[in-house]
Amino acid sequence: MGPVNARRDSASKADVRLERKLRYKFARLKAKGQLRSLYRNQYAKPVAGQTTTVSTVQTVSGHSVLTSEPYTLTPIGGKRVGVQADPQRAAQNVNGVTGNLVEGKPLHVELQVLLLVEQQKGVGVSVQAHEDLVSELTPLRESFAHVQTALDQSVAERKQLWEILDQVQQSREQLSTELAQLREQMNRLGSIYSVDKRLRKVEYNLPRLNGQMELLKKMHLTRTTSLLQAQAPSCFREKDHDIA
């Protein structure tokens, strides 16, 4: 068990050194702007019908290692229809990479491993960002649905208010017509009231006028009698005197 544990410890240390070295190289390539061209050359779209290899990351003895599997592209659209794996070659790749990790030797595919790891991390981040976006869109959609419902309700309420306003406008026009009619009736009633008031005044003054008329009549009769007596012949007055 001692040599096995020592081998595992050395492999772990080699893995740490390899990871540091790969990160350093990746940072240098990224700073120089050569990462895009390297990625383009490594993952360029192959010609249809050409046999090539696909690199996959596998975990062996707790370490991430790179394996290559051959596959052939179809001539239709350049799409891959399947992977023709070679078990012996995959085992050789796994053993070779594991041996290099244990011995701490530099790998010729270390940059590919780093690129694949970073690509997988990017895919994970993209998936997480998509999930976060979906989780954020769900309440936004719910709030939008609530806003849309409230907007529909407000539109319906506004329509009802317009209908009520039209009814009020019609009622106002009817009331205006009735008010004009009432004013005409009030004017008529006012004229009738003024005539009635005058009649009452005449009726109140009528007895006094009648008394004045009687007085005038008496005065007229008295004056007429006095005038007749003054104009009578003197002979009638002498006869009356002799008789007396």
mmCIF file of C-alpha atoms in Angstrom:
data_model
loop_
_atom_site.group_PDB
_atom_site.id
_atom_site.type_symbol
_atom_site.label_atom_id
_atom_site.label_comp_id
_atom_site.label_asym_id
_atom_site.label_seq_id
_atom_site.Cartn_x
_atom_site.Cartn_y
_atom_site.Cartn_z
ATOM 1 C CA MET A 1 0.000 0.000 0.000
ATOM 2 C CA GLY A 2 2.945 2.322 0.582
ATOM 3 C CA PRO A 3 4.063 2.548 -3.067
ATOM 4 C CA VAL A 4 0.453 2.996 -4.175
ATOM 5 C CA ASN A 5 -0.091 5.896 -1.774
ATOM 6 C CA ALA A 6 3.212 7.441 -2.791
ATOM 7 C CA ARG A 7 2.235 7.084 -6.411
ATOM 8 C CA ARG A 8 -1.117 8.746 -5.738
ATOM 9 C CA ASP A 9 0.560 11.601 -3.879
ATOM 10 C CA SER A 10 3.036 12.115 -6.700
ATOM 11 C CA ALA A 11 0.205 11.986 -9.220
ATOM 12 C CA SER A 12 -1.744 14.559 -7.213
ATOM 13 C CA LYS A 13 1.283 16.851 -7.063
ATOM 14 C CA ALA A 14 1.902 16.374 -10.768
ATOM 15 C CA ASP A 15 -1.738 17.159 -11.459
ATOM 16 C CA VAL A 16 -1.471 20.371 -9.452
ATOM 17 C CA ARG A 17 1.719 21.368 -11.267
ATOM 18 C CA LEU A 18 0.134 20.524 -14.604
ATOM 19 C CA GLU A 19 -2.958 22.579 -13.821
ATOM 20 C CA ARG A 20 -0.822 25.566 -12.827
ATOM 21 C CA LYS A 21 1.264 25.230 -15.952
ATOM 22 C CA LEU A 22 -1.804 24.956 -18.170
ATOM 23 C CA ARG A 23 -3.429 27.975 -16.560
ATOM 24 C CA TYR A 24 -0.230 29.958 -17.035
ATOM 25 C CA LYS A 25 -0.022 29.016 -20.711
ATOM 26 C CA PHE A 26 -3.705 29.724 -21.182
ATOM 27 C CA ALA A 27 -3.301 33.162 -19.637
ATOM 28 C CA ARG A 28 -0.315 33.893 -21.904
ATOM 29 C CA LEU A 29 -2.187 32.778 -25.016
ATOM 30 C CA LYS A 30 -5.221 34.774 -23.992
ATOM 31 C CA ALA A 31 -3.075 37.863 -23.397
ATOM 32 C CA LYS A 32 -1.369 37.497 -26.791
ATOM 33 C CA GLY A 33 -4.654 36.978 -28.613
ATOM 34 C CA GLN A 34 -3.549 33.579 -29.969
ATOM 35 C CA LEU A 35 -6.265 31.600 -28.231
ATOM 36 C CA ARG A 36 -8.901 32.339 -30.874
ATOM 37 C CA SER A 37 -6.687 31.195 -33.780
ATOM 38 C CA LEU A 38 -5.611 28.082 -31.868
ATOM 39 C CA TYR A 39 -9.215 27.243 -31.058
ATOM 40 C CA ARG A 40 -10.195 27.830 -34.702
ATOM 41 C CA ASN A 41 -7.435 25.533 -35.974
ATOM 42 C CA GLN A 42 -8.152 22.849 -33.386
ATOM 43 C CA TYR A 43 -11.931 22.860 -33.785
ATOM 44 C CA ALA A 44 -12.242 23.830 -37.466
ATOM 45 C CA LYS A 45 -15.133 22.223 -39.306
ATOM 46 C CA PRO A 46 -13.757 19.153 -41.141
ATOM 47 C CA VAL A 47 -14.627 18.188 -44.676
ATOM 48 C CA ALA A 48 -17.504 15.763 -45.177
ATOM 49 C CA GLY A 49 -16.375 12.181 -45.477
ATOM 50 C CA GLN A 50 -13.040 12.787 -43.785
ATOM 51 C CA THR A 51 -12.102 10.601 -40.816
ATOM 52 C CA THR A 52 -10.984 12.595 -37.833
ATOM 53 C CA THR A 53 -10.904 12.307 -34.059
ATOM 54 C CA VAL A 54 -12.951 13.834 -31.307
ATOM 55 C CA SER A 55 -11.387 14.609 -27.943
ATOM 56 C CA THR A 56 -13.248 13.795 -24.754
ATOM 57 C CA VAL A 57 -12.353 14.273 -21.130
ATOM 58 C CA GLN A 58 -12.531 11.213 -18.882
ATOM 59 C CA THR A 59 -11.835 10.753 -15.201
ATOM 60 C CA VAL A 60 -9.199 8.130 -14.410
ATOM 61 C CA SER A 61 -8.071 7.523 -10.814
ATOM 62 C CA GLY A 62 -9.608 10.830 -9.761
ATOM 63 C CA HIS A 63 -7.843 12.818 -12.543
ATOM 64 C CA SER A 64 -9.224 14.425 -15.692
ATOM 65 C CA VAL A 65 -7.533 13.012 -18.795
ATOM 66 C CA LEU A 66 -8.031 13.587 -22.512
ATOM 67 C CA THR A 67 -8.966 10.739 -24.856
ATOM 68 C CA SER A 68 -9.419 10.795 -28.624
ATOM 69 C CA GLU A 69 -12.047 8.762 -30.485
ATOM 70 C CA PRO A 70 -12.207 8.536 -34.292
ATOM 71 C CA TYR A 71 -15.409 9.298 -36.188
ATOM 72 C CA THR A 72 -16.378 9.755 -39.830
ATOM 73 C CA LEU A 73 -18.519 12.634 -41.062
ATOM 74 C CA THR A 74 -21.445 12.015 -43.393
ATOM 75 C CA PRO A 75 -21.455 13.699 -46.825
ATOM 76 C CA ILE A 76 -24.910 15.193 -46.145
ATOM 77 C CA GLY A 77 -24.584 18.540 -44.423
ATOM 78 C CA GLY A 78 -21.325 17.581 -42.753
ATOM 79 C CA LYS A 79 -23.111 16.252 -39.668
ATOM 80 C CA ARG A 80 -21.727 13.518 -37.485
ATOM 81 C CA VAL A 81 -23.976 10.449 -37.387
ATOM 82 C CA GLY A 82 -21.997 8.370 -34.925
ATOM 83 C CA VAL A 83 -18.715 7.745 -33.155
ATOM 84 C CA GLN A 84 -16.603 4.762 -34.090
ATOM 85 C CA ALA A 85 -14.674 4.204 -30.908
ATOM 86 C CA ASP A 86 -11.468 2.216 -30.705
ATOM 87 C CA PRO A 87 -11.281 0.651 -27.210
ATOM 88 C CA GLN A 88 -7.625 -0.334 -27.484
ATOM 89 C CA ARG A 89 -6.556 3.111 -28.627
ATOM 90 C CA ALA A 90 -8.647 4.754 -25.934
ATOM 91 C CA ALA A 91 -7.032 2.512 -23.307
ATOM 92 C CA GLN A 92 -3.591 3.348 -24.644
ATOM 93 C CA ASN A 93 -4.386 7.069 -24.502
ATOM 94 C CA VAL A 94 -5.678 6.719 -20.960
ATOM 95 C CA ASN A 95 -2.631 4.761 -19.839
ATOM 96 C CA GLY A 96 -0.238 7.153 -21.558
ATOM 97 C CA VAL A 97 -1.840 10.225 -20.093
ATOM 98 C CA THR A 98 -2.023 8.620 -16.645
ATOM 99 C CA GLY A 99 1.638 7.701 -16.848
ATOM 100 C CA ASN A 100 2.571 11.215 -17.811
ATOM 101 C CA LEU A 101 0.535 12.572 -14.912
ATOM 102 C CA VAL A 102 2.225 10.233 -12.497
ATOM 103 C CA GLU A 103 5.706 10.981 -13.763
ATOM 104 C CA GLY A 104 4.989 14.703 -13.933
ATOM 105 C CA LYS A 105 6.085 14.950 -17.557
ATOM 106 C CA PRO A 106 4.619 17.661 -19.815
ATOM 107 C CA LEU A 107 1.806 16.485 -22.082
ATOM 108 C CA HIS A 108 1.499 17.310 -25.759
ATOM 109 C CA VAL A 109 -2.272 17.689 -25.299
ATOM 110 C CA GLU A 110 -2.228 19.724 -22.117
ATOM 111 C CA LEU A 111 -3.446 22.825 -23.899
ATOM 112 C CA GLN A 112 -6.298 20.842 -25.436
ATOM 113 C CA VAL A 113 -7.280 19.643 -21.980
ATOM 114 C CA LEU A 114 -7.341 23.182 -20.695
ATOM 115 C CA LEU A 115 -9.357 24.356 -23.671
ATOM 116 C CA LEU A 116 -11.872 21.560 -23.224
ATOM 117 C CA VAL A 117 -12.136 22.221 -19.492
ATOM 118 C CA GLU A 118 -12.630 25.914 -20.078
ATOM 119 C CA GLN A 119 -15.154 25.168 -22.803
ATOM 120 C CA GLN A 120 -17.081 22.871 -20.481
ATOM 121 C CA LYS A 121 -16.955 25.543 -17.796
ATOM 122 C CA GLY A 122 -18.261 28.052 -20.306
ATOM 123 C CA VAL A 123 -21.063 25.679 -21.258
ATOM 124 C CA GLY A 124 -21.870 25.232 -17.582
ATOM 125 C CA VAL A 125 -21.893 28.964 -17.074
ATOM 126 C CA SER A 126 -24.098 29.392 -20.141
ATOM 127 C CA VAL A 127 -26.529 26.777 -18.838
ATOM 128 C CA GLN A 128 -26.560 28.407 -15.412
ATOM 129 C CA ALA A 129 -27.065 31.823 -16.987
ATOM 130 C CA HIS A 130 -29.902 30.390 -19.073
ATOM 131 C CA GLU A 131 -31.501 28.868 -15.989
ATOM 132 C CA ASP A 132 -31.091 32.150 -14.122
ATOM 133 C CA LEU A 133 -32.618 33.990 -17.053
ATOM 134 C CA VAL A 134 -35.532 31.561 -17.168
ATOM 135 C CA SER A 135 -36.010 31.881 -13.408
ATOM 136 C CA GLU A 136 -36.004 35.655 -13.775
ATOM 137 C CA LEU A 137 -38.321 35.569 -16.771
ATOM 138 C CA THR A 138 -40.931 33.530 -14.915
ATOM 139 C CA PRO A 139 -41.810 36.257 -12.358
ATOM 140 C CA LEU A 140 -41.492 38.845 -15.108
ATOM 141 C CA ARG A 141 -44.035 36.963 -17.184
ATOM 142 C CA GLU A 142 -46.304 36.644 -14.161
ATOM 143 C CA SER A 143 -45.989 40.348 -13.421
ATOM 144 C CA PHE A 144 -46.613 41.107 -17.103
ATOM 145 C CA ALA A 145 -49.719 38.923 -16.968
ATOM 146 C CA HIS A 146 -50.904 40.817 -13.879
ATOM 147 C CA VAL A 147 -50.170 44.132 -15.589
ATOM 148 C CA GLN A 148 -52.011 42.984 -18.715
ATOM 149 C CA THR A 149 -54.982 41.896 -16.604
ATOM 150 C CA ALA A 150 -54.984 45.211 -14.754
ATOM 151 C CA LEU A 151 -54.731 47.032 -18.080
ATOM 152 C CA ASP A 152 -57.678 45.092 -19.476
ATOM 153 C CA GLN A 153 -59.663 45.866 -16.339
ATOM 154 C CA SER A 154 -58.756 49.543 -16.581
ATOM 155 C CA VAL A 155 -59.817 49.573 -20.242
ATOM 156 C CA ALA A 156 -63.128 47.937 -19.317
ATOM 157 C CA GLU A 157 -63.627 50.397 -16.454
ATOM 158 C CA ARG A 158 -62.789 53.277 -18.757
ATOM 159 C CA LYS A 159 -65.345 52.008 -21.261
ATOM 160 C CA GLN A 160 -67.950 51.817 -18.494
ATOM 161 C CA LEU A 161 -67.053 55.346 -17.402
ATOM 162 C CA TRP A 162 -67.510 56.588 -20.953
ATOM 163 C CA GLU A 163 -70.915 54.904 -21.089
ATOM 164 C CA ILE A 164 -71.870 56.489 -17.764
ATOM 165 C CA LEU A 165 -70.630 59.838 -19.032
ATOM 166 C CA ASP A 166 -72.800 59.506 -22.138
ATOM 167 C CA GLN A 167 -75.792 58.697 -19.952
ATOM 168 C CA VAL A 168 -75.055 61.702 -17.746
ATOM 169 C CA GLN A 169 -74.741 63.880 -20.843
ATOM 170 C CA GLN A 170 -78.101 62.677 -22.113
ATOM 171 C CA SER A 171 -79.658 63.252 -18.686
ATOM 172 C CA ARG A 172 -78.153 66.738 -18.626
ATOM 173 C CA GLU A 173 -79.671 67.539 -22.004
ATOM 174 C CA GLN A 174 -83.055 66.279 -20.814
ATOM 175 C CA LEU A 175 -82.762 68.331 -17.630
ATOM 176 C CA SER A 176 -81.804 71.390 -19.661
ATOM 177 C CA THR A 177 -84.929 70.936 -21.795
ATOM 178 C CA GLU A 178 -87.112 70.484 -18.707
ATOM 179 C CA LEU A 179 -85.519 73.535 -17.103
ATOM 180 C CA ALA A 180 -86.318 75.640 -20.155
ATOM 181 C CA GLN A 181 -89.912 74.448 -20.022
ATOM 182 C CA LEU A 182 -90.111 75.214 -16.306
ATOM 183 C CA ARG A 183 -88.772 78.693 -16.933
ATOM 184 C CA GLU A 184 -91.464 79.296 -19.528
ATOM 185 C CA GLN A 185 -94.081 78.071 -17.090
ATOM 186 C CA MET A 186 -92.648 80.287 -14.369
ATOM 187 C CA ASN A 187 -92.799 83.256 -16.693
ATOM 188 C CA ARG A 188 -96.413 82.461 -17.446
ATOM 189 C CA LEU A 189 -97.177 81.949 -13.797
ATOM 190 C CA GLY A 190 -95.390 85.200 -12.999
ATOM 191 C CA SER A 191 -97.581 87.112 -15.430
ATOM 192 C CA ILE A 192 -100.696 85.448 -14.029
ATOM 193 C CA TYR A 193 -99.561 86.289 -10.511
ATOM 194 C CA SER A 194 -99.018 89.926 -11.435
ATOM 195 C CA VAL A 195 -102.500 90.121 -13.005
ATOM 196 C CA ASP A 196 -104.026 88.479 -9.954
ATOM 197 C CA LYS A 197 -102.198 90.937 -7.735
ATOM 198 C CA ARG A 198 -103.558 93.843 -9.706
ATOM 199 C CA LEU A 199 -107.062 92.401 -9.528
ATOM 200 C CA ARG A 200 -106.760 92.055 -5.786
ATOM 201 C CA LYS A 201 -105.609 95.645 -5.567
ATOM 202 C CA VAL A 202 -108.571 96.776 -7.641
ATOM 203 C CA GLU A 203 -110.931 94.723 -5.496
ATOM 204 C CA TYR A 204 -109.378 96.276 -2.405
ATOM 205 C CA ASN A 205 -109.813 99.778 -3.788
ATOM 206 C CA LEU A 206 -113.260 99.126 -5.262
ATOM 207 C CA PRO A 207 -115.334 99.913 -2.107
ATOM 208 C CA ARG A 208 -113.513 103.178 -1.672
ATOM 209 C CA LEU A 209 -114.135 103.991 -5.291
ATOM 210 C CA ASN A 210 -117.787 103.122 -4.819
ATOM 211 C CA GLY A 211 -118.000 105.440 -1.818
ATOM 212 C CA GLN A 212 -116.358 108.189 -3.790
ATOM 213 C CA MET A 213 -118.830 107.611 -6.611
ATOM 214 C CA GLU A 214 -121.782 107.839 -4.205
ATOM 215 C CA LEU A 215 -120.382 110.989 -2.699
ATOM 216 C CA LEU A 216 -119.883 112.494 -6.101
ATOM 217 C CA LYS A 217 -123.404 111.574 -7.057
ATOM 218 C CA LYS A 218 -124.808 113.232 -3.939
ATOM 219 C CA MET A 219 -122.712 116.299 -4.495
ATOM 220 C CA HIS A 220 -123.881 116.447 -8.055
ATOM 221 C CA LEU A 221 -127.534 116.157 -7.027
ATOM 222 C CA THR A 222 -127.151 118.811 -4.378
ATOM 223 C CA ARG A 223 -125.497 121.162 -6.758
ATOM 224 C CA THR A 224 -128.166 120.542 -9.373
ATOM 225 C CA THR A 225 -130.919 121.298 -6.886
ATOM 226 C CA SER A 226 -129.297 124.506 -5.780
ATOM 227 C CA LEU A 227 -128.885 125.605 -9.345
ATOM 228 C CA LEU A 228 -132.505 124.885 -10.135
ATOM 229 C CA GLN A 229 -133.629 126.861 -7.181
ATOM 230 C CA ALA A 230 -131.448 129.746 -8.144
ATOM 231 C CA GLN A 231 -132.785 129.798 -11.689
ATOM 232 C CA ALA A 232 -136.536 129.557 -10.789
ATOM 233 C CA PRO A 233 -138.815 132.630 -11.911
ATOM 234 C CA SER A 234 -139.412 135.384 -9.423
ATOM 235 C CA CYS A 235 -143.180 135.076 -9.779
ATOM 236 C CA PHE A 236 -143.080 131.648 -8.328
ATOM 237 C CA ARG A 237 -141.057 132.984 -5.496
ATOM 238 C CA GLU A 238 -143.585 135.888 -4.904
ATOM 239 C CA LYS A 239 -146.511 133.521 -4.901
ATOM 240 C CA ASP A 240 -144.806 131.425 -2.477
ATOM 241 C CA HIS A 241 -144.161 134.538 -0.364
ATOM 242 C CA ASP A 242 -147.837 135.649 -0.490
ATOM 243 C CA ILE A 243 -149.051 132.269 0.400
ATOM 244 C CA ALA A 244 -146.783 132.284 3.290
#
